[in-house]
Coordinates of C-alpha atoms in Angstrom, one line a residue:
Chain A
M118 CA -11.1 -2.2 -18.3
S119 CA -11.9 -5.0 -20.6
E120 CA -8.5 -5.0 -22.0
L121 CA -7.1 -5.6 -18.8
R122 CA -9.4 -8.4 -17.6
K123 CA -6.9 -10.9 -18.5
V124 CA -3.4 -9.8 -18.0
V125 CA -1.7 -12.2 -20.6
P126 CA 2.1 -11.2 -21.0
P127 CA 3.3 -11.8 -24.5
P128 CA 6.1 -13.9 -24.9
A129 CA 9.2 -13.7 -22.8
V130 CA 11.2 -10.8 -23.3
I131 CA 14.9 -11.0 -22.7
I132 CA 15.8 -8.4 -20.1
T133 CA 19.7 -7.8 -20.3
D134 CA 22.0 -6.3 -17.6
A135 CA 24.2 -5.1 -20.2
A136 CA 23.7 -1.4 -19.2
E137 CA 24.2 -2.4 -15.5
N138 CA 27.3 -4.2 -16.3
A139 CA 28.8 -1.2 -18.3
D140 CA 28.0 1.1 -15.6
A141 CA 29.8 -1.1 -12.9
M142 CA 32.7 -1.6 -15.0
A143 CA 32.9 2.0 -15.6
K144 CA 32.8 2.9 -11.9
G145 CA 35.1 0.2 -11.1
R146 CA 32.7 -1.8 -9.2
R147 CA 32.0 -5.6 -9.5
P148 CA 29.2 -6.1 -12.0
P149 CA 25.9 -7.3 -10.7
R150 CA 25.2 -11.1 -10.8
P151 CA 23.7 -12.4 -13.9
L152 CA 20.0 -12.3 -14.2
T153 CA 18.0 -15.4 -13.3
P154 CA 15.5 -16.8 -15.9
I155 CA 11.9 -15.6 -14.9
D156 CA 8.8 -17.9 -15.9
V157 CA 5.4 -17.0 -15.8
A158 CA 3.3 -19.1 -13.5
T159 CA 0.4 -21.3 -15.2
P160 CA -2.4 -23.2 -13.8
D161 CA -0.2 -26.3 -13.4
D162 CA 2.0 -24.2 -10.9
A163 CA -0.8 -23.2 -8.7
L164 CA -0.5 -26.1 -6.0
D165 CA 3.6 -25.5 -5.9
L166 CA 3.1 -21.7 -5.5
F167 CA 0.6 -22.1 -2.8
Y168 CA 2.9 -24.3 -0.9
F169 CA 5.8 -22.1 -1.5
L170 CA 4.1 -18.9 -0.2
R171 CA 2.7 -21.0 2.8
Y172 CA 6.1 -22.0 3.7
L173 CA 7.2 -18.3 3.7
R174 CA 3.8 -16.9 5.2
W175 CA 5.7 -15.1 7.9
E176 CA 7.4 -12.8 5.4
I177 CA 3.9 -12.2 3.9
G178 CA 1.6 -11.1 6.8
D179 CA 3.5 -11.6 10.0
G180 CA 2.0 -15.1 9.8
L181 CA -1.7 -13.9 9.7
V182 CA -2.0 -15.6 6.5
D183 CA -4.7 -17.9 5.9
D184 CA -5.1 -21.0 3.4
E185 CA -8.4 -19.8 1.9
A186 CA -7.3 -16.4 1.0
M187 CA -3.8 -17.4 -0.1
R188 CA -5.3 -20.3 -2.2
L189 CA -7.8 -17.8 -3.9
M190 CA -5.2 -15.2 -4.7
V191 CA -2.7 -18.1 -6.0
A192 CA -5.5 -19.4 -8.3
R193 CA -6.3 -15.9 -9.7
M194 CA -2.6 -15.3 -10.4
A195 CA -1.8 -18.8 -11.9
N196 CA -5.0 -18.2 -14.2
R197 CA -3.7 -14.7 -14.9
D198 CA -7.0 -13.3 -14.0
E199 CA -6.3 -9.7 -13.3
G200 CA -2.9 -10.6 -12.2
V201 CA 0.1 -12.5 -13.0
A202 CA 2.7 -14.6 -10.9
F203 CA 6.4 -14.5 -11.8
L204 CA 8.6 -17.7 -10.8
V205 CA 12.1 -18.8 -10.4
R206 CA 12.2 -22.5 -10.9
G207 CA 14.9 -24.6 -9.6
P208 CA 15.8 -28.3 -9.6
G209 CA 13.8 -28.6 -6.5
G210 CA 10.8 -26.4 -7.2
I211 CA 10.1 -22.8 -7.0
E212 CA 13.0 -20.8 -5.6
A213 CA 11.4 -17.4 -5.7
S214 CA 8.2 -15.7 -6.9
L215 CA 6.7 -12.2 -7.4
G216 CA 2.8 -11.8 -8.0
I217 CA 1.4 -8.6 -9.5
A218 CA -2.4 -7.9 -9.4
L219 CA -4.4 -5.2 -10.9
E220 CA -6.0 -2.9 -8.2
R221 CA -7.9 0.4 -8.0
P222 CA -6.8 3.0 -5.5
W223 CA -9.6 4.1 -3.4
W224 CA -10.1 7.5 -5.2
S225 CA -9.9 6.2 -8.6
T226 CA -11.6 3.9 -11.1
T227 CA -8.4 3.5 -13.0
H228 CA -6.3 0.4 -12.3
N229 CA -2.7 0.3 -11.5
L230 CA -0.6 -2.7 -10.9
R231 CA 0.4 -3.7 -7.4
V232 CA 3.3 -6.2 -6.2
M233 CA 1.5 -8.4 -4.0
W234 CA 4.4 -10.6 -2.8
S235 CA 8.2 -10.6 -3.7
I236 CA 9.8 -13.3 -1.9
V237 CA 12.9 -15.6 -2.5
A238 CA 13.3 -18.7 -0.1
P239 CA 16.0 -18.1 2.3
E240 CA 18.2 -21.0 1.2
F241 CA 18.7 -19.1 -2.2
R242 CA 19.2 -15.6 -1.0
A243 CA 23.0 -15.7 -0.5
R244 CA 23.5 -16.9 -4.1
G245 CA 21.7 -13.7 -5.4
G246 CA 20.2 -12.6 -8.6
H247 CA 16.5 -13.9 -7.9
A248 CA 15.4 -11.0 -6.3
R249 CA 16.6 -8.4 -8.6
S250 CA 15.6 -10.3 -11.6
L251 CA 12.1 -10.7 -10.3
L252 CA 12.0 -6.8 -9.8
L253 CA 13.4 -6.1 -13.2
R254 CA 10.8 -8.5 -14.7
A255 CA 8.0 -6.5 -13.0
L256 CA 9.4 -3.3 -14.1
E257 CA 9.4 -4.6 -17.8
F258 CA 5.9 -5.9 -17.3
S259 CA 4.7 -2.5 -16.0
N260 CA 6.5 -0.7 -19.1
R261 CA 4.7 -3.2 -21.4
V262 CA 1.2 -3.1 -19.9
G263 CA 1.6 0.6 -19.7
R264 CA 0.1 0.8 -16.2
P265 CA 1.8 2.4 -13.0
L266 CA 3.2 -0.3 -10.8
V267 CA 3.2 0.3 -6.8
H268 CA 5.4 -2.0 -4.7
A269 CA 4.9 -1.4 -1.1
E270 CA 7.7 -3.4 0.7
L271 CA 7.6 -4.2 4.2
A272 CA 10.5 -3.2 6.3
D273 CA 11.0 -1.3 9.7
E274 CA 13.6 0.9 8.2
M275 CA 14.9 2.0 4.9
E276 CA 18.4 0.1 4.9
T277 CA 17.2 -3.4 4.7
P278 CA 18.8 -5.3 1.8
K279 CA 15.4 -5.6 0.3
I280 CA 14.8 -1.8 0.4
R281 CA 18.0 -1.0 -0.9
L282 CA 17.3 -3.3 -3.9
C283 CA 14.1 -1.7 -4.7
H284 CA 15.7 1.6 -4.4
R285 CA 18.3 0.5 -7.0
V286 CA 15.8 -1.0 -9.3
Y287 CA 13.0 1.4 -8.9
K288 CA 14.7 4.6 -8.1
N289 CA 13.5 6.7 -5.2
P290 CA 10.5 5.6 -3.0
V291 CA 7.4 7.8 -3.3
G292 CA 6.3 7.2 0.4
V293 CA 6.3 5.2 3.5
L294 CA 4.0 2.9 5.3
F295 CA 3.2 3.6 8.8
R296 CA 1.5 1.8 11.6
H297 CA 0.1 4.0 14.6
E298 CA 1.7 2.9 17.7
P299 CA -0.8 1.5 20.5
D300 CA -2.6 4.2 22.4
N301 CA -0.6 3.4 25.5
A302 CA 2.5 4.5 23.8
P303 CA 3.8 8.0 24.6
S304 CA 1.7 10.7 23.0
P305 CA 3.5 12.4 20.2
V306 CA 1.4 15.6 20.7
Chain B
M239 CA -18.8 -4.0 11.4
P240 CA -19.5 -0.5 12.3
L241 CA -16.9 1.7 13.8
L242 CA -17.6 3.2 17.1
P243 CA -18.9 6.9 16.8
S244 CA -17.6 9.0 19.6
D245 CA -17.3 12.8 20.0
N246 CA -15.1 14.4 22.4
P247 CA -16.3 17.9 23.3
T248 CA -12.8 19.1 24.0
S249 CA -11.6 18.4 20.6
P250 CA -12.2 20.4 17.3
V251 CA -12.9 17.4 15.5
R252 CA -16.2 15.9 15.2
I253 CA -17.8 12.9 13.3
A254 CA -18.7 13.5 9.9
R255 CA -22.5 13.1 9.2
R256 CA -24.3 12.9 5.9
A257 CA -24.8 16.6 5.7
D258 CA -21.0 16.8 5.6
E259 CA -20.8 14.8 2.5
N260 CA -20.5 17.5 -0.1
A261 CA -18.1 19.7 2.2
L262 CA -15.9 16.6 2.6
F263 CA -16.0 15.9 -1.0
A264 CA -14.8 19.4 -1.6
L265 CA -12.2 19.0 0.8
L266 CA -11.0 15.8 -0.7
V267 CA -10.9 17.7 -4.0
A268 CA -8.5 20.2 -2.3
L269 CA -6.5 17.3 -1.1
S270 CA -6.1 16.0 -4.5
E271 CA -5.0 19.2 -5.9
D272 CA -2.4 19.6 -3.0
N273 CA -1.1 16.4 -3.5
P274 CA -1.8 14.8 -6.8
L275 CA -0.8 11.1 -7.1
G276 CA -1.2 10.6 -10.8
L277 CA -4.2 8.2 -11.5
P278 CA -7.3 10.1 -12.3
W279 CA -9.7 11.2 -9.7
D280 CA -13.2 9.7 -9.7
E281 CA -16.1 11.5 -8.0
D282 CA -18.2 8.2 -7.4
A283 CA -15.2 6.3 -6.1
V284 CA -14.3 9.2 -3.5
R285 CA -18.1 9.8 -2.6
A286 CA -18.4 6.0 -1.9
H287 CA -15.6 6.1 0.4
I288 CA -17.1 9.2 2.2
R289 CA -20.1 7.5 2.7
L290 CA -18.7 4.5 4.4
G291 CA -18.3 6.9 7.2
T292 CA -21.2 9.2 7.1
E293 CA -23.4 6.1 6.9
G294 CA -21.7 4.1 9.4
K295 CA -20.6 1.3 7.0
G296 CA -17.3 0.4 8.0
G297 CA -15.8 3.7 8.2
L298 CA -15.5 6.5 10.7
H299 CA -14.4 10.1 9.6
G300 CA -13.4 13.1 11.6
V301 CA -13.9 16.6 10.4
I302 CA -12.9 20.1 11.7
D303 CA -15.3 23.0 10.6
G304 CA -13.8 25.9 8.8
R305 CA -15.1 29.2 7.6
N306 CA -18.2 29.9 5.6
G307 CA -19.4 26.2 5.7
E308 CA -16.3 24.7 4.2
L309 CA -14.3 22.0 6.2
A310 CA -10.9 22.9 7.5
G311 CA -9.6 19.3 7.8
S312 CA -10.5 15.7 7.9
V313 CA -9.2 12.2 8.7
G314 CA -10.9 9.4 7.1
I315 CA -10.6 5.7 8.7
I316 CA -12.1 2.5 7.1
L317 CA -12.0 -1.1 8.1
S318 CA -9.9 -3.0 5.4
S319 CA -8.9 -6.5 4.7
F320 CA -5.4 -8.0 4.0
W321 CA -5.3 -9.7 0.7
F322 CA -3.8 -12.7 2.5
S323 CA -6.4 -13.4 5.0
S324 CA -10.2 -13.8 5.1
R325 CA -10.3 -13.4 8.7
E326 CA -8.0 -10.7 9.8
R327 CA -8.9 -7.1 9.3
F328 CA -7.1 -3.7 10.0
L329 CA -8.0 0.0 10.1
S330 CA -6.7 2.0 7.2
Q331 CA -6.4 5.7 7.4
L332 CA -7.4 6.9 3.9
W333 CA -6.6 10.5 4.4
C334 CA -5.4 13.2 6.9
F335 CA -5.5 16.6 5.6
V336 CA -5.8 20.1 6.7
R337 CA -6.4 22.8 4.1
P338 CA -3.2 25.0 3.6
E339 CA -4.9 28.2 5.0
Y340 CA -5.7 26.6 8.1
R341 CA -2.4 24.7 9.1
R342 CA -0.6 27.7 10.8
G343 CA -1.0 27.9 14.6
T344 CA -4.2 25.9 14.5
G345 CA -3.0 22.5 16.0
Y346 CA -5.7 21.1 13.5
G347 CA -3.3 18.4 12.2
D348 CA -2.3 17.2 15.7
A349 CA -6.2 17.2 16.7
L350 CA -6.9 14.9 13.8
R351 CA -4.0 12.4 14.5
R352 CA -5.0 12.5 18.3
W353 CA -8.8 11.9 17.3
A354 CA -7.8 9.1 15.0
R355 CA -5.5 7.5 17.7
E356 CA -8.5 7.7 20.2
R357 CA -11.0 6.1 17.8
H358 CA -8.3 3.3 17.3
A359 CA -8.0 2.8 21.0
E360 CA -11.8 2.7 21.4
F361 CA -12.2 0.2 18.6
E362 CA -9.6 -2.1 20.0
S363 CA -11.2 -1.8 23.4
A364 CA -14.5 -2.8 21.9
L365 CA -13.0 -5.8 20.0
G366 CA -11.1 -6.9 23.0
R367 CA -7.9 -7.4 21.2
P368 CA -5.3 -5.4 19.3
I369 CA -6.0 -4.5 15.6
P370 CA -3.5 -2.6 13.2
F371 CA -4.0 0.8 12.2
D372 CA -2.0 1.5 9.2
F373 CA -1.6 4.3 6.6
S374 CA 0.8 5.4 3.8
V375 CA 2.3 8.8 3.3
M376 CA 2.8 9.3 -0.5
S377 CA 3.6 12.6 -1.8
R378 CA 5.3 14.3 -5.1
R379 CA 5.9 17.3 -2.8
R380 CA 7.9 17.9 0.5
L381 CA 7.9 14.1 1.1
P382 CA 10.8 14.3 3.9
D383 CA 8.7 16.9 5.9
K384 CA 5.7 14.7 5.6
I385 CA 7.4 11.6 6.6
R386 CA 8.7 13.3 9.8
W387 CA 5.2 14.8 10.6
F388 CA 3.2 11.6 10.1
G389 CA 5.9 9.5 11.7
R390 CA 5.2 11.2 15.1
G391 CA 3.5 8.4 17.2
A392 CA 3.9 5.9 14.4
I393 CA 6.1 3.2 13.4
Q394 CA 7.5 2.6 10.0
I395 CA 6.5 -0.7 8.4
G396 CA 7.5 -0.2 4.8
A397 CA 8.4 1.7 2.0
V398 CA 6.2 2.6 -1.1
F399 CA 7.7 2.4 -4.7
L400 CA 6.2 3.7 -7.7
V401 CA 7.0 3.5 -11.5
N402 CA 5.4 4.4 -14.7
R403 CA 3.3 7.0 -12.9
T404 CA 1.3 9.1 -15.2

């Protein structure tokens, strides 16, 4: 996988939402919000990205996040070492981010891409556009690298806004994540 | 951290041993043919995960004997790490599969699920604290049926999307 040791995206590609706008207009719906400019994180962003993710750690791993592991992953992404982090920058700093890492499923030696996080800071959610722009950027990145992209989005049901957004961008889900209930729960069998 | 080996004489499920490795590999080949997920199947990678259980190196796999030396079904569990934590671990169910010809009227699927839940309870008891036990159900065939079956006794914690699959 030497060609994938460093996942270095080529210069930014403009992702347009012209097709979505045309589709919405044809169906008499309001067109989606304009796409947000997306940057690729560099080593200079590592500290800001670390604190951004740390601030939102409850949305990544129910607060189980620890600084050491987070710092390592962010450094890896910012250095584009088998991964890449996309950012939405604002006047006050990072407003949203999506991280993608190369991974191998347990049954294979072939790599795919996995979305490790996809987060918009709460204060920028209502304004819209960031999350969809990040997902479209991830999709475009997968197309360009030519690898499958897996995005496992945590949610306790299928009708959360984030799952609905993934549905619109990626189309149908291919699976569900489950957690076994504790053994003192009623037995299903 | 070895998982706790424990056999229940009332269950058709027993713990996979080293002698089961080839039969278990054959069963997982059948799983890959029954439910292909796109990326190429690699024998060394699969055998390494089988050995995590059969050699007691962070895995515990349950198997059900079938006819003529083959295995009818299996559930595979390993201890995994979250990328966002160097301390917190969780149990991950890699597979839970019964060969199609052993599915009708055997109750093997339920037995595998019950066995996995019992091992989870034992592990938590030994650890003295709760530990998540997660799995994903991904399929190109009969996904809604599988989600219904696997969802019994489990709570949904997310959805999986896949693009550009091969």
